[in-house]
Tab-separated table of C-alpha atoms in Angstrom:
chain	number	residue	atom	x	y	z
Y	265	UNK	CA	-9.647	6.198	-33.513
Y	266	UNK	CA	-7.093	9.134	-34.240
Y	267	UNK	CA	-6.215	11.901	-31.791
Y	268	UNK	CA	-4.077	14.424	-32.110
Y	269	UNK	CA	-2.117	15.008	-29.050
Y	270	UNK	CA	1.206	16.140	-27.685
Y	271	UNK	CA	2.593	17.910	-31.382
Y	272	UNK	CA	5.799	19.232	-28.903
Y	273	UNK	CA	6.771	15.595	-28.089
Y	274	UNK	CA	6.819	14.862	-31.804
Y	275	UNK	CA	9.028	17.702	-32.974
Y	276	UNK	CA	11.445	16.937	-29.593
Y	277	UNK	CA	11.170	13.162	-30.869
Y	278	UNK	CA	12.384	14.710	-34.884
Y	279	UNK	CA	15.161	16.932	-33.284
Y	280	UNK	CA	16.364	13.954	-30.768
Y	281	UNK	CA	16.596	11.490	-34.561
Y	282	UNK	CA	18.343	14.292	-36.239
Y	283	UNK	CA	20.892	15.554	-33.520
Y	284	UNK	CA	21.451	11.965	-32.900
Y	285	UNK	CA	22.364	11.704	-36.002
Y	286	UNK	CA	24.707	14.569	-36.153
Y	287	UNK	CA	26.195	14.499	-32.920
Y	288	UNK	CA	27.247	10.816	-32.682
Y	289	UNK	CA	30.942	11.805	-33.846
Y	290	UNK	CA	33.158	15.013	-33.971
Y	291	UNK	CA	34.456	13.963	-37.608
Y	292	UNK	CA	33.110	15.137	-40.433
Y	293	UNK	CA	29.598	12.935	-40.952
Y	294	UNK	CA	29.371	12.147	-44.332
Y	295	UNK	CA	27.739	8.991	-43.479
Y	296	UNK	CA	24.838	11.344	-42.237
Y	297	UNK	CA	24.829	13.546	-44.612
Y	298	UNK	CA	24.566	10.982	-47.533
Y	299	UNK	CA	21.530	9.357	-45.139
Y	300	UNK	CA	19.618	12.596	-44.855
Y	301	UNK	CA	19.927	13.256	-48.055
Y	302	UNK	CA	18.553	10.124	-49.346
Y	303	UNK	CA	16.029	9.655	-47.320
Y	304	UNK	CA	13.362	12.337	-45.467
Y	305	UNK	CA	11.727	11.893	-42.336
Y	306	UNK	CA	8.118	11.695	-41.340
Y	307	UNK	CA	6.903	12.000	-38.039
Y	308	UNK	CA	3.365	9.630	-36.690
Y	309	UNK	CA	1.726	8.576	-33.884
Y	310	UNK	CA	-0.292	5.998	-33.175
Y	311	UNK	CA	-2.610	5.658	-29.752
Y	312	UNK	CA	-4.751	2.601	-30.879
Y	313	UNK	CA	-2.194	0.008	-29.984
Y	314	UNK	CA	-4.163	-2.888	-28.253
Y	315	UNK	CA	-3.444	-3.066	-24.673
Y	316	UNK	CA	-4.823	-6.288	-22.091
Y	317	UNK	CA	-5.382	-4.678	-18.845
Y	318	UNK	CA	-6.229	-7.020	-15.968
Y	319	UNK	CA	-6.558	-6.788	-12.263
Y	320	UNK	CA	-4.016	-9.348	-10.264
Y	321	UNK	CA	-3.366	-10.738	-6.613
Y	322	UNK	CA	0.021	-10.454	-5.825
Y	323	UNK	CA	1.771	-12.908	-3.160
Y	324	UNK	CA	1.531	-12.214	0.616
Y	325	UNK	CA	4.206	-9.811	1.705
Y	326	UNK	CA	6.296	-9.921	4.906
Y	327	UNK	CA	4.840	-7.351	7.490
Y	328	UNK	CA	7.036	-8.147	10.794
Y	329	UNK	CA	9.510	-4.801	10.296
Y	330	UNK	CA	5.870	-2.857	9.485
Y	331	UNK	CA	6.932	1.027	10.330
Y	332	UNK	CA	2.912	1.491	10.643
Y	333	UNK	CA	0.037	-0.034	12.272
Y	334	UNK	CA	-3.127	0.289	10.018
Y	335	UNK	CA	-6.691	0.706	12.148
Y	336	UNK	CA	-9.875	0.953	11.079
Y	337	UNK	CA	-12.455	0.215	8.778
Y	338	UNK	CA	-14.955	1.760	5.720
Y	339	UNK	CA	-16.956	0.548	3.155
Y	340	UNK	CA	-16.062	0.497	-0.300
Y	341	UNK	CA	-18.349	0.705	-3.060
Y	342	UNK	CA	-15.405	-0.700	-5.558
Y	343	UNK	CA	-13.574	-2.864	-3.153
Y	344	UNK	CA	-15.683	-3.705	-0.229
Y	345	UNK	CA	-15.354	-3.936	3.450
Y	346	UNK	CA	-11.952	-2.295	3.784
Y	347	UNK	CA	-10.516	-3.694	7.312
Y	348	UNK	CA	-7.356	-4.281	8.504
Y	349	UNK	CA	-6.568	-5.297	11.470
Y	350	UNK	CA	-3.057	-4.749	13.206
Y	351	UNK	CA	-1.666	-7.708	15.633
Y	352	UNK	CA	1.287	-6.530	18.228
Y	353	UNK	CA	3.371	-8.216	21.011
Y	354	UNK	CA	5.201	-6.979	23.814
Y	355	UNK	CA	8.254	-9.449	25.034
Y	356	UNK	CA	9.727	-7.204	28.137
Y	357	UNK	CA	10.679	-8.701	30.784
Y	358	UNK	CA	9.019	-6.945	33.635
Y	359	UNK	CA	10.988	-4.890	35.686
Y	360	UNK	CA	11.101	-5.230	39.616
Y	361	UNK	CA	10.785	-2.417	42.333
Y	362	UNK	CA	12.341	-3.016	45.786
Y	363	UNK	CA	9.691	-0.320	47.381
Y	364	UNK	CA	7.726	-1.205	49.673
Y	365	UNK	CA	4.324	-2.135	47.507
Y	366	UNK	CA	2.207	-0.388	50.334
Y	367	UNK	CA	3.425	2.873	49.711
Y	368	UNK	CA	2.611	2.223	45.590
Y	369	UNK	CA	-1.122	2.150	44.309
Y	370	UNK	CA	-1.995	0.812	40.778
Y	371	UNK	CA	-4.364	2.984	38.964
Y	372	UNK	CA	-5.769	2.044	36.198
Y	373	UNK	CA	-4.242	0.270	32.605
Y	374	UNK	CA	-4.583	1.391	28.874
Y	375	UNK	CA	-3.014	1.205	25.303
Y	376	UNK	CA	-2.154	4.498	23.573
Y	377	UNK	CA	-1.580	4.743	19.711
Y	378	UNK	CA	0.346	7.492	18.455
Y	379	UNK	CA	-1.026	8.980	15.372
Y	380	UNK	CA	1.565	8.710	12.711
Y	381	UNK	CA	0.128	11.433	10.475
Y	382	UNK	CA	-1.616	8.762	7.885
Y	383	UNK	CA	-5.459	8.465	7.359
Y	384	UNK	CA	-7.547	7.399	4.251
Y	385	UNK	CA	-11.545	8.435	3.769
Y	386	UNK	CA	-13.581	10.349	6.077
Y	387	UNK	CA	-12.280	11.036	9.479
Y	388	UNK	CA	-15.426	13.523	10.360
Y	389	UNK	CA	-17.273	10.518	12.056
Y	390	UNK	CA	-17.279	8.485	15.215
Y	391	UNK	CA	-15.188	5.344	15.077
Y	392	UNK	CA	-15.041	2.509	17.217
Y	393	UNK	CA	-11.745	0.558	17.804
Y	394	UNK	CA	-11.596	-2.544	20.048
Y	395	UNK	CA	-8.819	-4.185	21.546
Y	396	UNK	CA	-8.481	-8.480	21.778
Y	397	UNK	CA	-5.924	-10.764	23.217
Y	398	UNK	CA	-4.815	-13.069	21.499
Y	399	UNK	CA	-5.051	-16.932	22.654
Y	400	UNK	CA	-1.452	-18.062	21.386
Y	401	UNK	CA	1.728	-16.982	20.721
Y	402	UNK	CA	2.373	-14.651	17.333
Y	403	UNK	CA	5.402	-16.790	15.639
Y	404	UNK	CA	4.815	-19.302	12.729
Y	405	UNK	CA	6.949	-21.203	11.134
Y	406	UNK	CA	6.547	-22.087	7.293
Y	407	UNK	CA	7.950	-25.042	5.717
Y	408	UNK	CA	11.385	-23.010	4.894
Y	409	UNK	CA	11.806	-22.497	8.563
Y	410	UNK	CA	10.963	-18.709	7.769
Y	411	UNK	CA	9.375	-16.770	10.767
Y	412	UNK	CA	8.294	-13.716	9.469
Y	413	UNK	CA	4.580	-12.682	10.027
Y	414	UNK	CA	2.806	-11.679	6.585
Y	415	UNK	CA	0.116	-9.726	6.056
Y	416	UNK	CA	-2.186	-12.822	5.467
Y	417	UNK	CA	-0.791	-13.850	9.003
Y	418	UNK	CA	-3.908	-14.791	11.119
Y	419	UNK	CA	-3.855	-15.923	15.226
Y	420	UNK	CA	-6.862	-16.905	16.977
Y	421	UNK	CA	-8.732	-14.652	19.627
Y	422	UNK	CA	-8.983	-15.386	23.333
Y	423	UNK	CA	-12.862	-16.425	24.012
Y	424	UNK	CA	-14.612	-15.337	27.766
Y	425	UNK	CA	-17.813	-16.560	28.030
Y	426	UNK	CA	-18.048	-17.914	24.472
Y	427	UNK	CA	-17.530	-14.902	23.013
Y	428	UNK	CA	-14.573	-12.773	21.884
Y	429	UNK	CA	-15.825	-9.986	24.019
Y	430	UNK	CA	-12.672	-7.018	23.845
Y	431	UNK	CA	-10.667	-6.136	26.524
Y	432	UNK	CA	-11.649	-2.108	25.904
Y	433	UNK	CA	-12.863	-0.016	23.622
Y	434	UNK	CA	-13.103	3.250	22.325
Y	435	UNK	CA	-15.669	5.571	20.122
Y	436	UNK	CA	-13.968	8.855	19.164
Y	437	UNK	CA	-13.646	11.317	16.890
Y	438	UNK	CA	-10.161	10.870	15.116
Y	439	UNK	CA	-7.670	13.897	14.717
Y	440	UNK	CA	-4.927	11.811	12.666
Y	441	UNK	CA	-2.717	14.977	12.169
Y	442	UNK	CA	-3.502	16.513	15.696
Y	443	UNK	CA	-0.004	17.236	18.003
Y	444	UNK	CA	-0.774	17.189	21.829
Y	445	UNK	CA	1.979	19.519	23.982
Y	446	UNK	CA	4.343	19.944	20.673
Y	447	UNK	CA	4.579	15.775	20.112
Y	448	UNK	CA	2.519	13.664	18.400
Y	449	UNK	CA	-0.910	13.236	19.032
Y	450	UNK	CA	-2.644	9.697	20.768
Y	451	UNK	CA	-5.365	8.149	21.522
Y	452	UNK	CA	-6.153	5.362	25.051
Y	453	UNK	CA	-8.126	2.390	25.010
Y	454	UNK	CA	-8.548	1.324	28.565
Y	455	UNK	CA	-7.872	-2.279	29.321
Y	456	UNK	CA	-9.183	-4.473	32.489
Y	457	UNK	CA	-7.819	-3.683	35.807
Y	458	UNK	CA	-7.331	-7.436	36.099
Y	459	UNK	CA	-4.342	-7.339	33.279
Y	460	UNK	CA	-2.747	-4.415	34.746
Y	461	UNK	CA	-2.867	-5.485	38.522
Y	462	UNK	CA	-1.588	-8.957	37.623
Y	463	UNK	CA	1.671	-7.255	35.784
Y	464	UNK	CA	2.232	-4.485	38.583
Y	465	UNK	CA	1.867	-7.128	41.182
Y	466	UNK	CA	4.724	-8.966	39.688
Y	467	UNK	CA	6.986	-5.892	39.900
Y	468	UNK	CA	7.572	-5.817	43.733
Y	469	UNK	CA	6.670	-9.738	44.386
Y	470	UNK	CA	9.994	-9.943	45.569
Y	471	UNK	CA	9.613	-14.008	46.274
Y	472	UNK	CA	9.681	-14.352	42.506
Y	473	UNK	CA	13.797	-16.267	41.075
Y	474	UNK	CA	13.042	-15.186	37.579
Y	475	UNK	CA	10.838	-12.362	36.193
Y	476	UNK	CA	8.580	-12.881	33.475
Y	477	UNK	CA	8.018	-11.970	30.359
Y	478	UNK	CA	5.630	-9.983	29.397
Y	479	UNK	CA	4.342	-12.465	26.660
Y	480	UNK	CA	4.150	-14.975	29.419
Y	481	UNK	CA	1.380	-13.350	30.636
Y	482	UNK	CA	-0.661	-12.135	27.872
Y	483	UNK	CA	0.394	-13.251	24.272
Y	484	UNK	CA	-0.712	-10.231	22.131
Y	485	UNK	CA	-3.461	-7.881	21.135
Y	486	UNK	CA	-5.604	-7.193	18.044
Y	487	UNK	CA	-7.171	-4.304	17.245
Y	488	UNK	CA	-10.889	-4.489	15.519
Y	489	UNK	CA	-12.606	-1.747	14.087
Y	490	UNK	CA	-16.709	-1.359	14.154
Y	491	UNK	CA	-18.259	-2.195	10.923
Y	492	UNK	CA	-19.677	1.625	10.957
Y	493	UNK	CA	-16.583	2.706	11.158
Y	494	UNK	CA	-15.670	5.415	7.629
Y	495	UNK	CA	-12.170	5.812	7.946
Y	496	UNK	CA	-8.867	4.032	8.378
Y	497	UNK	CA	-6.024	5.218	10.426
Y	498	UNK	CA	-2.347	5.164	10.424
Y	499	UNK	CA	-0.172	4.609	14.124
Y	500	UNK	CA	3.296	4.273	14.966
Y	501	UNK	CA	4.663	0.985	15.698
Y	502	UNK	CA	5.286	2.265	19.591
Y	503	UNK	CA	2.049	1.190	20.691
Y	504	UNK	CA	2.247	1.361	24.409
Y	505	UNK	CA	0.676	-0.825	27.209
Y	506	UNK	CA	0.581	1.556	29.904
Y	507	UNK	CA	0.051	0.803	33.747
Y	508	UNK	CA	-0.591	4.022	35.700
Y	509	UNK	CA	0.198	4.180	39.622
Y	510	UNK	CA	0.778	6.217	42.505
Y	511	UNK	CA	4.113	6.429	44.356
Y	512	UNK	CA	3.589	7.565	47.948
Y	513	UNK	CA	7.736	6.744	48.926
Y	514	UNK	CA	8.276	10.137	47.454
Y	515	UNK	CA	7.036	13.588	48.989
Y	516	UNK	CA	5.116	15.218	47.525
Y	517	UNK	CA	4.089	12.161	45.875
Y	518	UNK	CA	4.394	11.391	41.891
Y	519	UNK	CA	2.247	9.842	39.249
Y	520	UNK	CA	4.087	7.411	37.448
Y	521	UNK	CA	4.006	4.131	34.961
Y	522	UNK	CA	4.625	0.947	33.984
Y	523	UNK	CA	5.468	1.435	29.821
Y	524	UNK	CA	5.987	-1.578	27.520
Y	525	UNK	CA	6.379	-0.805	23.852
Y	526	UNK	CA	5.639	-3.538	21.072
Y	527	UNK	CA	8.601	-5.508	19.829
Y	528	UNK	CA	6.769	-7.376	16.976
Y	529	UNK	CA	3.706	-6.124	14.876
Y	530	UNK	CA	2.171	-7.399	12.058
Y	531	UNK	CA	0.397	-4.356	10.028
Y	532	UNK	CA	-2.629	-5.689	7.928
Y	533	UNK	CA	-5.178	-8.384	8.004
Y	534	UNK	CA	-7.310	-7.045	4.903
Y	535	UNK	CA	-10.883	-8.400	4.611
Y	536	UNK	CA	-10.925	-10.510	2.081
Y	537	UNK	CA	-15.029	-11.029	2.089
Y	538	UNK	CA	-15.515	-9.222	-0.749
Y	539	UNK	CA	-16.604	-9.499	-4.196
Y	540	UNK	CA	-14.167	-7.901	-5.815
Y	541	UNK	CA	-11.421	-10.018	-4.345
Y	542	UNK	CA	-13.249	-13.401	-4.807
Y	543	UNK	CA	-13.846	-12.776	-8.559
Y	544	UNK	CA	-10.065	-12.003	-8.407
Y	545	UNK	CA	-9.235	-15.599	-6.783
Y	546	UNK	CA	-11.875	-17.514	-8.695
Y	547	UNK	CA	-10.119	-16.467	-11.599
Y	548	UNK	CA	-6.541	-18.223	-10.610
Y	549	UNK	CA	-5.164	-14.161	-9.329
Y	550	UNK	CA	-5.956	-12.785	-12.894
Y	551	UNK	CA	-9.049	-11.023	-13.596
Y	552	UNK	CA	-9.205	-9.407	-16.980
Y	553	UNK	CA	-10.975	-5.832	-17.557
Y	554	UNK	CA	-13.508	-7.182	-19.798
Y	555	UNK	CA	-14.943	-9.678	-16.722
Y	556	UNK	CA	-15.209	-6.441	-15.114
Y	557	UNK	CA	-17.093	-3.160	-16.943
Y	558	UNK	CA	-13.701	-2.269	-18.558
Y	559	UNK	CA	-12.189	-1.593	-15.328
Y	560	UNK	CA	-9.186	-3.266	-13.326
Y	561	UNK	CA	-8.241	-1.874	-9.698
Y	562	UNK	CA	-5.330	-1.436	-7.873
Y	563	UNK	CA	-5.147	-1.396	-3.575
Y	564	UNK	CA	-2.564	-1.496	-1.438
Y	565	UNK	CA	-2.570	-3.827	1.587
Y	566	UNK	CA	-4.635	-6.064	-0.177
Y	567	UNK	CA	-2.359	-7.396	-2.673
Y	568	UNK	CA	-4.185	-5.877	-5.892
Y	569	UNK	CA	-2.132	-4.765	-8.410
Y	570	UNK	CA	-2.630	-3.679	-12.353
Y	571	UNK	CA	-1.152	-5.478	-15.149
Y	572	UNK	CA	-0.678	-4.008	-18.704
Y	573	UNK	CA	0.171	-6.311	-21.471
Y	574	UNK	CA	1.125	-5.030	-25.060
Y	575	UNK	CA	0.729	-8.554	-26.856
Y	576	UNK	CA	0.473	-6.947	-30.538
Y	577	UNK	CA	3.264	-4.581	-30.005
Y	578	UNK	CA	5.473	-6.529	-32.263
Y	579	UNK	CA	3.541	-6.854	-34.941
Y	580	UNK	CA	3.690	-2.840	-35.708
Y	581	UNK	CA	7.243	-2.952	-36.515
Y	582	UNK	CA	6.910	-5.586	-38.629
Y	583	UNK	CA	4.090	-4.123	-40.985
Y	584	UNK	CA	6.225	-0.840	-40.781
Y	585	UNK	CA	10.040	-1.648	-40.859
Y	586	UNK	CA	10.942	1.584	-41.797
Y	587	UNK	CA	10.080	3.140	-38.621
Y	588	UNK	CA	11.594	3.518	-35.500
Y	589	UNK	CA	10.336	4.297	-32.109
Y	590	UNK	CA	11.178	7.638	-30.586
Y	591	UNK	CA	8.706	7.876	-27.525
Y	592	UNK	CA	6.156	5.438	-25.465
Y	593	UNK	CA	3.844	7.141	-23.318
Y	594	UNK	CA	1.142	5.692	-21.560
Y	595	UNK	CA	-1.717	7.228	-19.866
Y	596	UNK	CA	-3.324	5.242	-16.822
Y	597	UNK	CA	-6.668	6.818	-16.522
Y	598	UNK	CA	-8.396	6.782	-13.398
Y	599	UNK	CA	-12.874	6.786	-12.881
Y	600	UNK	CA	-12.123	10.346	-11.634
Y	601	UNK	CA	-15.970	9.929	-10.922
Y	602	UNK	CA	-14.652	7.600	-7.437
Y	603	UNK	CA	-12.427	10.292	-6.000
Y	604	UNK	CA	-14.780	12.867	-4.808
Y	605	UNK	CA	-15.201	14.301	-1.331
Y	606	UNK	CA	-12.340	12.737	1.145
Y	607	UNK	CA	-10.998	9.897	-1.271
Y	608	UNK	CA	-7.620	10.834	-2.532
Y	609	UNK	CA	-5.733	8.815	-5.566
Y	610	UNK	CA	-2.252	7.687	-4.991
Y	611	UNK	CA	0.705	10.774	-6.011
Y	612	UNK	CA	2.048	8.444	-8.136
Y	613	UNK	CA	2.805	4.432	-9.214
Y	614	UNK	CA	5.319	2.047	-9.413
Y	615	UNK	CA	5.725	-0.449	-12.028
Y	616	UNK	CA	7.718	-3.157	-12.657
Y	617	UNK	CA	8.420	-5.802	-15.707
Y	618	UNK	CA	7.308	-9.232	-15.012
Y	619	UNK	CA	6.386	-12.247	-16.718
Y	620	UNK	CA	3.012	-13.882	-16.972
Y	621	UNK	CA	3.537	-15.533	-13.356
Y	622	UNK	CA	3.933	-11.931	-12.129
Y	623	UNK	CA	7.774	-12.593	-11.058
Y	624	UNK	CA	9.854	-9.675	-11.794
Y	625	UNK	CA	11.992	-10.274	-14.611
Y	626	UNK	CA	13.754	-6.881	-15.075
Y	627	UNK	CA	15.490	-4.023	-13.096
Y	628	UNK	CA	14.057	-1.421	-13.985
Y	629	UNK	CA	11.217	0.231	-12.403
Y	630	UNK	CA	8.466	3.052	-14.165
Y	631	UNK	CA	7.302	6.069	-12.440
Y	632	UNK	CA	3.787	6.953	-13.094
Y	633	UNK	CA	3.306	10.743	-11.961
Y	634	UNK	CA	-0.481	11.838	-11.132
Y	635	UNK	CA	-1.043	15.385	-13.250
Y	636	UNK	CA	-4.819	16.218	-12.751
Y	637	UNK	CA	-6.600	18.132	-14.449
Y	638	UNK	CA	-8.576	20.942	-12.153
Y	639	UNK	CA	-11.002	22.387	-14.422
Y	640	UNK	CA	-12.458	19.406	-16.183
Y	641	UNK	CA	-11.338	16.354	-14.997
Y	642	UNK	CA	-11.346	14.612	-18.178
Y	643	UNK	CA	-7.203	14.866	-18.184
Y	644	UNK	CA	-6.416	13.679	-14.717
Y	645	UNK	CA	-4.345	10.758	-15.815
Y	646	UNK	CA	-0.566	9.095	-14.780
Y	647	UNK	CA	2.087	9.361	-17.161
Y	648	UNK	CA	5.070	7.279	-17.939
Y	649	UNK	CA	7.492	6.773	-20.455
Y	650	UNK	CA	7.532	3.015	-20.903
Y	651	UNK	CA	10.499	3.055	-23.811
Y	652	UNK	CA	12.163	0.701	-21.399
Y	653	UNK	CA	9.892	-2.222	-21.568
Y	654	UNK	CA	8.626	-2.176	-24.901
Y	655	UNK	CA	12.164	-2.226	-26.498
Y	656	UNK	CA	13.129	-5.129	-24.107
Y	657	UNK	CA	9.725	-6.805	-25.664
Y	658	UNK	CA	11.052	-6.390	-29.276
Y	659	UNK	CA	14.413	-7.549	-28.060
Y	660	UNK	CA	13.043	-11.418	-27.743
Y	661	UNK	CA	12.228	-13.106	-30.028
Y	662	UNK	CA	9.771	-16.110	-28.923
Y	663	UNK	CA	6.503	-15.344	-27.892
Y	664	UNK	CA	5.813	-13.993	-24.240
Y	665	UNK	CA	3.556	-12.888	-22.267
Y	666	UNK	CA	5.478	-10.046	-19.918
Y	667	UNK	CA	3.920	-7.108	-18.512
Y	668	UNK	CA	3.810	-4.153	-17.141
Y	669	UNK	CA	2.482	-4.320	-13.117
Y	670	UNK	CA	1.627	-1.039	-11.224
Y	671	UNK	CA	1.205	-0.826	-7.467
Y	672	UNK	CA	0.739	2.501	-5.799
Y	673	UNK	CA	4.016	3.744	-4.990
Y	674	UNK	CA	6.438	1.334	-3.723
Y	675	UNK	CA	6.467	2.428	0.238
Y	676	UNK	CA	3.142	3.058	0.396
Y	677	UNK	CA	1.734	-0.460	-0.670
Y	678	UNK	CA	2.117	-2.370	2.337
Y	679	UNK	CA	1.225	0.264	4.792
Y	680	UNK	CA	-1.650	2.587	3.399
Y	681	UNK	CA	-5.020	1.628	1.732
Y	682	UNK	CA	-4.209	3.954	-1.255
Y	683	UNK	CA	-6.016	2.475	-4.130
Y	684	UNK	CA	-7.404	3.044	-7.734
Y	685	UNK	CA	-10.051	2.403	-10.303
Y	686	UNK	CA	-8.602	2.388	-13.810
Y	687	UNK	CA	-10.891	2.363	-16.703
Y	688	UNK	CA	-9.432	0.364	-19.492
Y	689	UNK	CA	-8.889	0.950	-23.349
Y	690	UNK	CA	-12.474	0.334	-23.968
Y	691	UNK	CA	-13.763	2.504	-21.269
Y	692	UNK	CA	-16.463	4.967	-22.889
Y	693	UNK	CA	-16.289	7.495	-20.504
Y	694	UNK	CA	-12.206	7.602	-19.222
Y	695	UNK	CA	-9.857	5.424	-21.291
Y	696	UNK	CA	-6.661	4.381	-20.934
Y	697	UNK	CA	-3.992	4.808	-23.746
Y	698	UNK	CA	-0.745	4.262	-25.235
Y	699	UNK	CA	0.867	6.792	-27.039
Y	700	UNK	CA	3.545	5.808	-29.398
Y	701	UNK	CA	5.518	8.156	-31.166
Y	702	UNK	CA	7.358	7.240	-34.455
Y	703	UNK	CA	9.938	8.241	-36.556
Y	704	UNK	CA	8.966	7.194	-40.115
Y	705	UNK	CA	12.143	7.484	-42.886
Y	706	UNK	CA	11.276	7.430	-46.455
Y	707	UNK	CA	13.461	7.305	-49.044
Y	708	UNK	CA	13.395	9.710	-52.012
């Protein structure tokens, strides 16, 4: 199959060859001249190259220093139950008061989440969010005598009456970008009185040597969402535990609180019930487009990732030798068909070279930039120039099998659900393609 695309890139690729050629020295090139006029050039380009696209999951990643905590839930037709589920501490020590604790009158206890601006499907409908505590303590230790929570990072729930019934909940519309008084907007979950009055008891117990910590009294929360639920929803890390009182030792007198703000979070626990992902584990982290309707999927949070290999690459050059690569783009192209209504596809995505472990083996990094097409869809694509890796390909010689991996952008894929279908080379209705442009010499 022969298209005919991008003629400007091929006369930018002719002029690059030529003014290379002329501008490599300020002496008189008659080492150029004699080449050019031996030989002519011919420009061709060739977007058949055979391409293995697969769908991969990557290694846990560290969440502890998380600058979001992800909420919510929705259902996926591509990827499933999409859930992740936030855990946070609080390790204050709990202040004392030396007023008199008649003259102070606990109100009432709740956890606000400040909005941080993110959100990912349809925010239109009611969601539910619950809150849990947690039965034990949120450090683990690995073998390495690392302690930093991952995203895989799991802690058990505290059971009343056989049941991990939640300490509050709350069914609301969600306003993710709303501001309330000029600051960022919020939502309360109110928790038992019994929690609250416990902590603000301790504050003027005035028999007490040593105050508490917080975590000595409640290890942590969890937030759940309801499996109804259609949206996910991005909140700062400054989740507050807030106890609300009355203090009558001032005239007139003043509502005030108790605030503690999380010192350790870890952002996602992403459901991992799905098809999608078992096929992906079943098939030791590697499942090929071909095992799955000539598609492979990227999603952030729950460790999918893309992987492009170009294992006939090599064997161009050497049925051609008298060419030489000016330009490699490739086009990712999404199932435009998924991203209709409140679905958005990532701006752009990051790759990375690695080797057939999916360790990276290389510096360098590729940009994919999203350029849609309004009017037809049948452009939307991400482009990237991918010179980089292919020439570091032909640069071994024994056989490999490195890559190309793509994760939505870099920042976003361990604190967003952006994610993406990606029909393969084989695709009949959006196909991805590689795009190599050549500079052909022949000699007269």
């Amino acid at each position: 199959m022969s298209r005919k695309r991008r003629p400007v890139l091929v006369i930018v690729g002719l002029a690059t060859a030529i003014m290379s050629i002329w501008g490599c020295t300020e002496e008189e090139p008659t080492i150029g001249l004699q080449f050019i006029n031996e030989a002519s050039f011919e420009l061709a380009s060739w977007d058949t190259l055979t391409m293995k696209m697969s769908t991969v999951m990557l290694d846990s990643f560290a969440t502890s220093s998380a600058s979001r905590l992800l909420a919510g839930s929705y259902r996926d037709s591509d990827f499933g139950m999409v859930n992740p589920c936030p855990y946070f501490r609080y390790s204050s020590q709990i202040p004392y008061t030396d007023k008199d604790p008649d003259l102070l009158k606990y109100n009432n206890t709740v956890l606000r989440l400040y909005y941080d601006g993110y959100y990912f499907n349809d925010t239109t409908q009611l969601q539910t969010l619950r809150v849990l505590e947690l039965a034990e303590e949120m450090e683990q230790e690995n073998d390495d005598g690392d302690t930093q929570l991952y995203n895989t990072s799991e802690f058990n729930i505290k059971y009343e009456n056989g049941t991990d019934s939640p300490l509050g909940e709350l069914t609301f519309i969600p306003h993710p970008t709303k501001s309330i008084d000029g600051g960022t907007g919020y939502i309360e979950i109110r928790l038992p009185d019994r929690l609250g009055e416990q902590i603000f008891d301790i504050s003027y117990n005035d028999d007490l040597e040593e105050y508490p910590d917080f975590t000595d009294i409640i290890h942590g929360f969890k937030i759940e969402s309801d499996e109804n639920n259609t949206a996910v929803l991005g909140f700062t890390t400054n989740a507050e535990f807030r106890i609300n009182y009355t203090d009558y030792t001032a005239i007139p007198y003043e509502e005030k609180e108790l605030i503690f703000s999380v010192e350790s979070t870890n952002d996602i626990e992403a459901d991992q019930d799905n098809a999608l992902t078992q096929s992906i584990t079943e098939s030791d982290n590697n499942l090929s487009s071909d095992q799955s309707g000539n598609m492979a999927y990227m999603m952030a949070g729950t460790r999918m990732a893309l992987r492009i290999e170009l294992p006939y690459l090599r064997n161009i050059l050497y049925d051609n030798p008298a060419i030489a690569i000016d330009e490699v783009l490739l086009s990712i192209r999404p199932m435009i068909d998924r991203y209709k209504g409140n679905k958005k596809m990532p701006s752009s995505l990051q790759g990375t070279i690695v080797n057939k472990d999916n360790e990276a083996i290389s510096d360098a990094t590729f940009t994919a930039y999203l350029y849609e097409d309004d009017e037809f869809d049948r452009d939307t694509q991400y482009l990237v120039d991918i010179n980089d890796f292919v020439q570091l390909q032909l640069a071994i010689l024994e056989e490999n099998e490195n890559a190309l991996l793509f994760v939505p952008s870099t920042n976003s894929f361990t604190e967003s659900m952006d994610n993406l279908v990606i029909a393969d080379s084989k695709n009949d209705e959006f196909n991805t393609y590689i795009m190599l442009n050549l500079i052909k010499i022949k000699n007269e």
